[in-house]
């Protein structure tokens, strides 16, 4: 995460917005990065790698593939889980961010198709051109990180 993204995450969380990381990276990488950044690992979801009987990692995955449509489906599952746990509240995605049209595009499209009570949801691809076919998804070029 860029410093700006982490600061944005913290502002959103302080305002009562629940932020999640849904990554196609292995869950142990995602959770370690979250811990180093001070982001609750309970809100970070990555691909689960099956372990062999001796505890070593195998080459098999557990659960859904968090890439493309699988990432969008996992977002919907997380929203449904929150709604089931707190039926008096409504949970909607208001923004989504990604850096890969193939991996993140379907999730960003799902975010953009959400009808909010007020305003518009937004899907943002960072540092890559947004394909013309991605309705509502915008491209935002980020400033390079300062050296050092």
JSON list of C-alpha atoms in Angstrom, two decimals:
[
{"chain": "A", "resi": 1, "resn": "UNK", "atom": "CA", "xyz": [0.00, 0.00, 0.00]},
{"chain": "A", "resi": 2, "resn": "UNK", "atom": "CA", "xyz": [1.17, 3.50, -0.79]},
{"chain": "A", "resi": 3, "resn": "UNK", "atom": "CA", "xyz": [1.30, 5.92, 2.14]},
{"chain": "A", "resi": 4, "resn": "UNK", "atom": "CA", "xyz": [-1.60, 7.86, 0.59]},
{"chain": "A", "resi": 5, "resn": "UNK", "atom": "CA", "xyz": [-3.70, 4.69, 0.36]},
{"chain": "A", "resi": 6, "resn": "UNK", "atom": "CA", "xyz": [-2.98, 3.75, 3.96]},
{"chain": "A", "resi": 7, "resn": "UNK", "atom": "CA", "xyz": [-3.87, 7.27, 5.14]},
{"chain": "A", "resi": 8, "resn": "UNK", "atom": "CA", "xyz": [-7.10, 7.05, 3.13]},
{"chain": "A", "resi": 9, "resn": "UNK", "atom": "CA", "xyz": [-7.88, 3.65, 4.66]},
{"chain": "A", "resi": 10, "resn": "UNK", "atom": "CA", "xyz": [-7.44, 5.07, 8.15]},
{"chain": "A", "resi": 11, "resn": "UNK", "atom": "CA", "xyz": [-9.65, 8.11, 7.40]},
{"chain": "A", "resi": 12, "resn": "UNK", "atom": "CA", "xyz": [-12.39, 5.88, 6.01]},
{"chain": "A", "resi": 13, "resn": "UNK", "atom": "CA", "xyz": [-12.22, 3.51, 8.97]},
{"chain": "A", "resi": 14, "resn": "UNK", "atom": "CA", "xyz": [-12.36, 6.49, 11.37]},
{"chain": "A", "resi": 15, "resn": "UNK", "atom": "CA", "xyz": [-15.53, 7.63, 9.57]},
{"chain": "A", "resi": 16, "resn": "UNK", "atom": "CA", "xyz": [-17.15, 4.21, 10.08]},
{"chain": "A", "resi": 17, "resn": "UNK", "atom": "CA", "xyz": [-16.45, 2.74, 6.63]},
{"chain": "A", "resi": 18, "resn": "UNK", "atom": "CA", "xyz": [-15.30, -0.87, 6.81]},
{"chain": "A", "resi": 19, "resn": "UNK", "atom": "CA", "xyz": [-12.35, -1.37, 4.50]},
{"chain": "A", "resi": 20, "resn": "UNK", "atom": "CA", "xyz": [-11.18, -4.73, 3.17]},
{"chain": "A", "resi": 21, "resn": "UNK", "atom": "CA", "xyz": [-8.21, -6.00, 1.21]},
{"chain": "A", "resi": 22, "resn": "UNK", "atom": "CA", "xyz": [-9.15, -8.77, -1.23]},
{"chain": "A", "resi": 23, "resn": "UNK", "atom": "CA", "xyz": [-5.99, -10.00, -2.89]},
{"chain": "A", "resi": 24, "resn": "UNK", "atom": "CA", "xyz": [-4.96, -12.73, -5.30]},
{"chain": "A", "resi": 25, "resn": "UNK", "atom": "CA", "xyz": [-1.74, -13.00, -3.27]},
{"chain": "A", "resi": 26, "resn": "UNK", "atom": "CA", "xyz": [-1.34, -15.81, -0.75]},
{"chain": "A", "resi": 27, "resn": "UNK", "atom": "CA", "xyz": [-3.17, -15.09, 2.50]},
{"chain": "A", "resi": 28, "resn": "UNK", "atom": "CA", "xyz": [-0.03, -15.38, 4.63]},
{"chain": "A", "resi": 29, "resn": "UNK", "atom": "CA", "xyz": [1.60, -12.59, 2.58]},
{"chain": "A", "resi": 30, "resn": "UNK", "atom": "CA", "xyz": [-1.53, -10.42, 2.81]},
{"chain": "A", "resi": 31, "resn": "UNK", "atom": "CA", "xyz": [-1.88, -10.89, 6.57]},
{"chain": "A", "resi": 32, "resn": "UNK", "atom": "CA", "xyz": [1.83, -10.22, 7.20]},
{"chain": "A", "resi": 33, "resn": "UNK", "atom": "CA", "xyz": [1.68, -7.02, 5.15]},
{"chain": "A", "resi": 34, "resn": "UNK", "atom": "CA", "xyz": [-1.44, -6.00, 7.09]},
{"chain": "A", "resi": 35, "resn": "UNK", "atom": "CA", "xyz": [0.29, -6.59, 10.40]},
{"chain": "A", "resi": 36, "resn": "UNK", "atom": "CA", "xyz": [3.30, -4.51, 9.34]},
{"chain": "A", "resi": 37, "resn": "UNK", "atom": "CA", "xyz": [1.00, -1.66, 8.26]},
{"chain": "A", "resi": 38, "resn": "UNK", "atom": "CA", "xyz": [-1.16, -1.78, 11.36]},
{"chain": "A", "resi": 39, "resn": "UNK", "atom": "CA", "xyz": [-4.24, -2.90, 9.41]},
{"chain": "A", "resi": 40, "resn": "UNK", "atom": "CA", "xyz": [-6.40, -5.54, 11.07]},
{"chain": "A", "resi": 41, "resn": "UNK", "atom": "CA", "xyz": [-5.70, -8.89, 9.43]},
{"chain": "A", "resi": 42, "resn": "UNK", "atom": "CA", "xyz": [-9.35, -9.84, 9.97]},
{"chain": "A", "resi": 43, "resn": "UNK", "atom": "CA", "xyz": [-10.16, -7.47, 7.08]},
{"chain": "A", "resi": 44, "resn": "UNK", "atom": "CA", "xyz": [-7.54, -8.91, 4.73]},
{"chain": "A", "resi": 45, "resn": "UNK", "atom": "CA", "xyz": [-8.41, -11.82, 2.49]},
{"chain": "A", "resi": 46, "resn": "UNK", "atom": "CA", "xyz": [-5.93, -13.63, 0.27]},
{"chain": "A", "resi": 47, "resn": "UNK", "atom": "CA", "xyz": [-5.70, -16.93, -1.55]},
{"chain": "A", "resi": 48, "resn": "UNK", "atom": "CA", "xyz": [-5.49, -19.86, 0.85]},
{"chain": "A", "resi": 49, "resn": "UNK", "atom": "CA", "xyz": [-2.72, -22.31, 0.04]},
{"chain": "A", "resi": 50, "resn": "UNK", "atom": "CA", "xyz": [-3.34, -25.89, 1.17]},
{"chain": "A", "resi": 51, "resn": "UNK", "atom": "CA", "xyz": [-0.79, -27.33, 3.55]},
{"chain": "A", "resi": 52, "resn": "UNK", "atom": "CA", "xyz": [0.52, -30.87, 3.32]},
{"chain": "A", "resi": 53, "resn": "UNK", "atom": "CA", "xyz": [0.16, -33.27, 6.27]},
{"chain": "A", "resi": 54, "resn": "UNK", "atom": "CA", "xyz": [3.62, -32.27, 7.48]},
{"chain": "A", "resi": 55, "resn": "UNK", "atom": "CA", "xyz": [2.62, -28.57, 7.53]},
{"chain": "A", "resi": 56, "resn": "UNK", "atom": "CA", "xyz": [4.54, -27.55, 4.42]},
{"chain": "A", "resi": 57, "resn": "UNK", "atom": "CA", "xyz": [2.78, -25.55, 1.72]},
{"chain": "A", "resi": 58, "resn": "UNK", "atom": "CA", "xyz": [1.46, -27.54, -1.20]},
{"chain": "A", "resi": 59, "resn": "UNK", "atom": "CA", "xyz": [0.81, -26.38, -4.76]},
{"chain": "A", "resi": 60, "resn": "UNK", "atom": "CA", "xyz": [-2.97, -26.54, -4.26]},
{"chain": "A", "resi": 61, "resn": "UNK", "atom": "CA", "xyz": [-5.35, -23.75, -3.29]},
{"chain": "A", "resi": 62, "resn": "UNK", "atom": "CA", "xyz": [-8.28, -23.90, -0.88]},
{"chain": "A", "resi": 63, "resn": "UNK", "atom": "CA", "xyz": [-11.46, -22.01, -1.55]},
{"chain": "A", "resi": 64, "resn": "UNK", "atom": "CA", "xyz": [-12.27, -19.72, -4.43]},
{"chain": "A", "resi": 65, "resn": "UNK", "atom": "CA", "xyz": [-9.71, -18.26, -6.81]},
{"chain": "A", "resi": 66, "resn": "UNK", "atom": "CA", "xyz": [-9.49, -14.57, -5.85]},
{"chain": "A", "resi": 67, "resn": "UNK", "atom": "CA", "xyz": [-8.81, -13.42, -9.37]},
{"chain": "A", "resi": 68, "resn": "UNK", "atom": "CA", "xyz": [-11.24, -11.84, -11.83]},
{"chain": "A", "resi": 69, "resn": "UNK", "atom": "CA", "xyz": [-14.81, -12.96, -11.22]},
{"chain": "A", "resi": 70, "resn": "UNK", "atom": "CA", "xyz": [-13.71, -14.85, -8.09]},
{"chain": "A", "resi": 71, "resn": "UNK", "atom": "CA", "xyz": [-12.59, -11.60, -6.47]},
{"chain": "A", "resi": 72, "resn": "UNK", "atom": "CA", "xyz": [-15.98, -10.00, -7.22]},
{"chain": "A", "resi": 73, "resn": "UNK", "atom": "CA", "xyz": [-17.77, -13.04, -5.80]},
{"chain": "A", "resi": 74, "resn": "UNK", "atom": "CA", "xyz": [-15.67, -12.93, -2.62]},
{"chain": "A", "resi": 75, "resn": "UNK", "atom": "CA", "xyz": [-16.57, -9.25, -2.17]},
{"chain": "A", "resi": 76, "resn": "UNK", "atom": "CA", "xyz": [-20.26, -10.15, -2.44]},
{"chain": "A", "resi": 77, "resn": "UNK", "atom": "CA", "xyz": [-19.79, -12.97, 0.10]},
{"chain": "A", "resi": 78, "resn": "UNK", "atom": "CA", "xyz": [-18.10, -10.60, 2.55]},
{"chain": "A", "resi": 79, "resn": "UNK", "atom": "CA", "xyz": [-20.93, -8.07, 2.19]},
{"chain": "A", "resi": 80, "resn": "UNK", "atom": "CA", "xyz": [-23.53, -10.82, 2.68]},
{"chain": "A", "resi": 81, "resn": "UNK", "atom": "CA", "xyz": [-21.69, -12.07, 5.78]},
{"chain": "A", "resi": 82, "resn": "UNK", "atom": "CA", "xyz": [-21.68, -8.60, 7.32]},
{"chain": "A", "resi": 83, "resn": "UNK", "atom": "CA", "xyz": [-25.38, -8.17, 6.51]},
{"chain": "A", "resi": 84, "resn": "UNK", "atom": "CA", "xyz": [-26.20, -11.53, 8.11]},
{"chain": "A", "resi": 85, "resn": "UNK", "atom": "CA", "xyz": [-24.23, -10.62, 11.23]},
{"chain": "A", "resi": 86, "resn": "UNK", "atom": "CA", "xyz": [-25.86, -7.18, 11.49]},
{"chain": "A", "resi": 87, "resn": "UNK", "atom": "CA", "xyz": [-29.29, -7.44, 9.81]},
{"chain": "A", "resi": 88, "resn": "UNK", "atom": "CA", "xyz": [-30.33, -4.00, 11.02]},
{"chain": "A", "resi": 89, "resn": "UNK", "atom": "CA", "xyz": [-27.65, -2.40, 8.80]},
{"chain": "A", "resi": 90, "resn": "UNK", "atom": "CA", "xyz": [-27.12, -2.14, 5.06]},
{"chain": "A", "resi": 91, "resn": "UNK", "atom": "CA", "xyz": [-23.69, -2.92, 3.61]},
{"chain": "A", "resi": 92, "resn": "UNK", "atom": "CA", "xyz": [-22.80, -1.64, 0.14]},
{"chain": "A", "resi": 93, "resn": "UNK", "atom": "CA", "xyz": [-19.46, -1.25, -1.63]},
{"chain": "A", "resi": 94, "resn": "UNK", "atom": "CA", "xyz": [-18.81, 2.45, -2.16]},
{"chain": "A", "resi": 95, "resn": "UNK", "atom": "CA", "xyz": [-15.35, 2.21, -3.72]},
{"chain": "A", "resi": 96, "resn": "UNK", "atom": "CA", "xyz": [-12.93, -0.35, -5.03]},
{"chain": "A", "resi": 97, "resn": "UNK", "atom": "CA", "xyz": [-9.29, 0.01, -5.96]},
{"chain": "A", "resi": 98, "resn": "UNK", "atom": "CA", "xyz": [-7.02, -2.23, -7.99]},
{"chain": "A", "resi": 99, "resn": "UNK", "atom": "CA", "xyz": [-3.99, -2.29, -10.22]},
{"chain": "A", "resi": 100, "resn": "UNK", "atom": "CA", "xyz": [-4.75, -5.08, -12.67]},
{"chain": "A", "resi": 101, "resn": "UNK", "atom": "CA", "xyz": [-7.64, -5.00, -15.16]},
{"chain": "A", "resi": 102, "resn": "UNK", "atom": "CA", "xyz": [-7.85, -8.79, -15.38]},
{"chain": "A", "resi": 103, "resn": "UNK", "atom": "CA", "xyz": [-7.63, -9.54, -11.67]},
{"chain": "A", "resi": 104, "resn": "UNK", "atom": "CA", "xyz": [-9.47, -6.50, -10.30]},
{"chain": "A", "resi": 105, "resn": "UNK", "atom": "CA", "xyz": [-11.69, -5.45, -13.21]},
{"chain": "A", "resi": 106, "resn": "UNK", "atom": "CA", "xyz": [-14.74, -7.64, -12.44]},
{"chain": "A", "resi": 107, "resn": "UNK", "atom": "CA", "xyz": [-14.72, -6.56, -8.78]},
{"chain": "A", "resi": 108, "resn": "UNK", "atom": "CA", "xyz": [-14.42, -2.90, -9.77]},
{"chain": "A", "resi": 109, "resn": "UNK", "atom": "CA", "xyz": [-17.28, -3.32, -12.26]},
{"chain": "A", "resi": 110, "resn": "UNK", "atom": "CA", "xyz": [-19.42, -4.86, -9.49]},
{"chain": "A", "resi": 111, "resn": "UNK", "atom": "CA", "xyz": [-18.63, -1.90, -7.25]},
{"chain": "A", "resi": 112, "resn": "UNK", "atom": "CA", "xyz": [-19.51, 0.57, -10.03]},
{"chain": "A", "resi": 113, "resn": "UNK", "atom": "CA", "xyz": [-22.84, -1.17, -10.67]},
{"chain": "A", "resi": 114, "resn": "UNK", "atom": "CA", "xyz": [-23.92, -0.74, -7.05]},
{"chain": "A", "resi": 115, "resn": "UNK", "atom": "CA", "xyz": [-26.83, 1.63, -6.57]},
{"chain": "A", "resi": 116, "resn": "UNK", "atom": "CA", "xyz": [-26.20, 3.74, -3.49]},
{"chain": "A", "resi": 117, "resn": "UNK", "atom": "CA", "xyz": [-28.87, 5.70, -1.57]},
{"chain": "A", "resi": 118, "resn": "UNK", "atom": "CA", "xyz": [-26.95, 8.88, -2.49]},
{"chain": "A", "resi": 119, "resn": "UNK", "atom": "CA", "xyz": [-23.96, 9.56, -4.70]},
{"chain": "A", "resi": 120, "resn": "UNK", "atom": "CA", "xyz": [-22.08, 7.10, -6.87]},
{"chain": "A", "resi": 121, "resn": "UNK", "atom": "CA", "xyz": [-19.75, 4.26, -6.15]},
{"chain": "A", "resi": 122, "resn": "UNK", "atom": "CA", "xyz": [-16.37, 4.32, -7.87]},
{"chain": "A", "resi": 123, "resn": "UNK", "atom": "CA", "xyz": [-13.90, 1.75, -9.14]},
{"chain": "A", "resi": 124, "resn": "UNK", "atom": "CA", "xyz": [-10.33, 2.89, -9.64]},
{"chain": "A", "resi": 125, "resn": "UNK", "atom": "CA", "xyz": [-7.49, 1.22, -11.52]},
{"chain": "A", "resi": 126, "resn": "UNK", "atom": "CA", "xyz": [-4.16, 2.63, -10.39]},
{"chain": "A", "resi": 127, "resn": "UNK", "atom": "CA", "xyz": [-1.12, 2.94, -12.67]},
{"chain": "A", "resi": 128, "resn": "UNK", "atom": "CA", "xyz": [-2.65, 1.07, -15.62]},
{"chain": "A", "resi": 129, "resn": "UNK", "atom": "CA", "xyz": [-4.88, 2.10, -18.51]},
{"chain": "A", "resi": 130, "resn": "UNK", "atom": "CA", "xyz": [-8.55, 1.31, -17.92]},
{"chain": "A", "resi": 131, "resn": "UNK", "atom": "CA", "xyz": [-9.90, -0.83, -20.78]},
{"chain": "A", "resi": 132, "resn": "UNK", "atom": "CA", "xyz": [-12.74, 0.81, -22.71]},
{"chain": "A", "resi": 133, "resn": "UNK", "atom": "CA", "xyz": [-14.98, -2.18, -21.92]},
{"chain": "A", "resi": 134, "resn": "UNK", "atom": "CA", "xyz": [-14.86, -1.49, -18.16]},
{"chain": "A", "resi": 135, "resn": "UNK", "atom": "CA", "xyz": [-17.95, 0.66, -17.64]},
{"chain": "A", "resi": 136, "resn": "UNK", "atom": "CA", "xyz": [-17.53, 3.12, -14.81]},
{"chain": "A", "resi": 137, "resn": "UNK", "atom": "CA", "xyz": [-13.98, 2.07, -13.93]},
{"chain": "A", "resi": 138, "resn": "UNK", "atom": "CA", "xyz": [-11.55, 4.97, -14.07]},
{"chain": "A", "resi": 139, "resn": "UNK", "atom": "CA", "xyz": [-7.80, 5.08, -14.35]},
{"chain": "A", "resi": 140, "resn": "UNK", "atom": "CA", "xyz": [-5.76, 7.15, -11.92]},
{"chain": "A", "resi": 141, "resn": "UNK", "atom": "CA", "xyz": [-2.03, 7.48, -12.53]},
{"chain": "A", "resi": 142, "resn": "UNK", "atom": "CA", "xyz": [-0.21, 7.58, -9.18]},
{"chain": "A", "resi": 143, "resn": "UNK", "atom": "CA", "xyz": [2.86, 9.60, -8.44]},
{"chain": "A", "resi": 144, "resn": "UNK", "atom": "CA", "xyz": [5.96, 7.46, -8.15]},
{"chain": "A", "resi": 145, "resn": "UNK", "atom": "CA", "xyz": [7.20, 6.85, -4.63]},
{"chain": "A", "resi": 146, "resn": "UNK", "atom": "CA", "xyz": [9.96, 9.23, -3.58]},
{"chain": "A", "resi": 147, "resn": "UNK", "atom": "CA", "xyz": [13.40, 7.63, -3.54]},
{"chain": "A", "resi": 148, "resn": "UNK", "atom": "CA", "xyz": [14.87, 6.70, -0.18]}
]
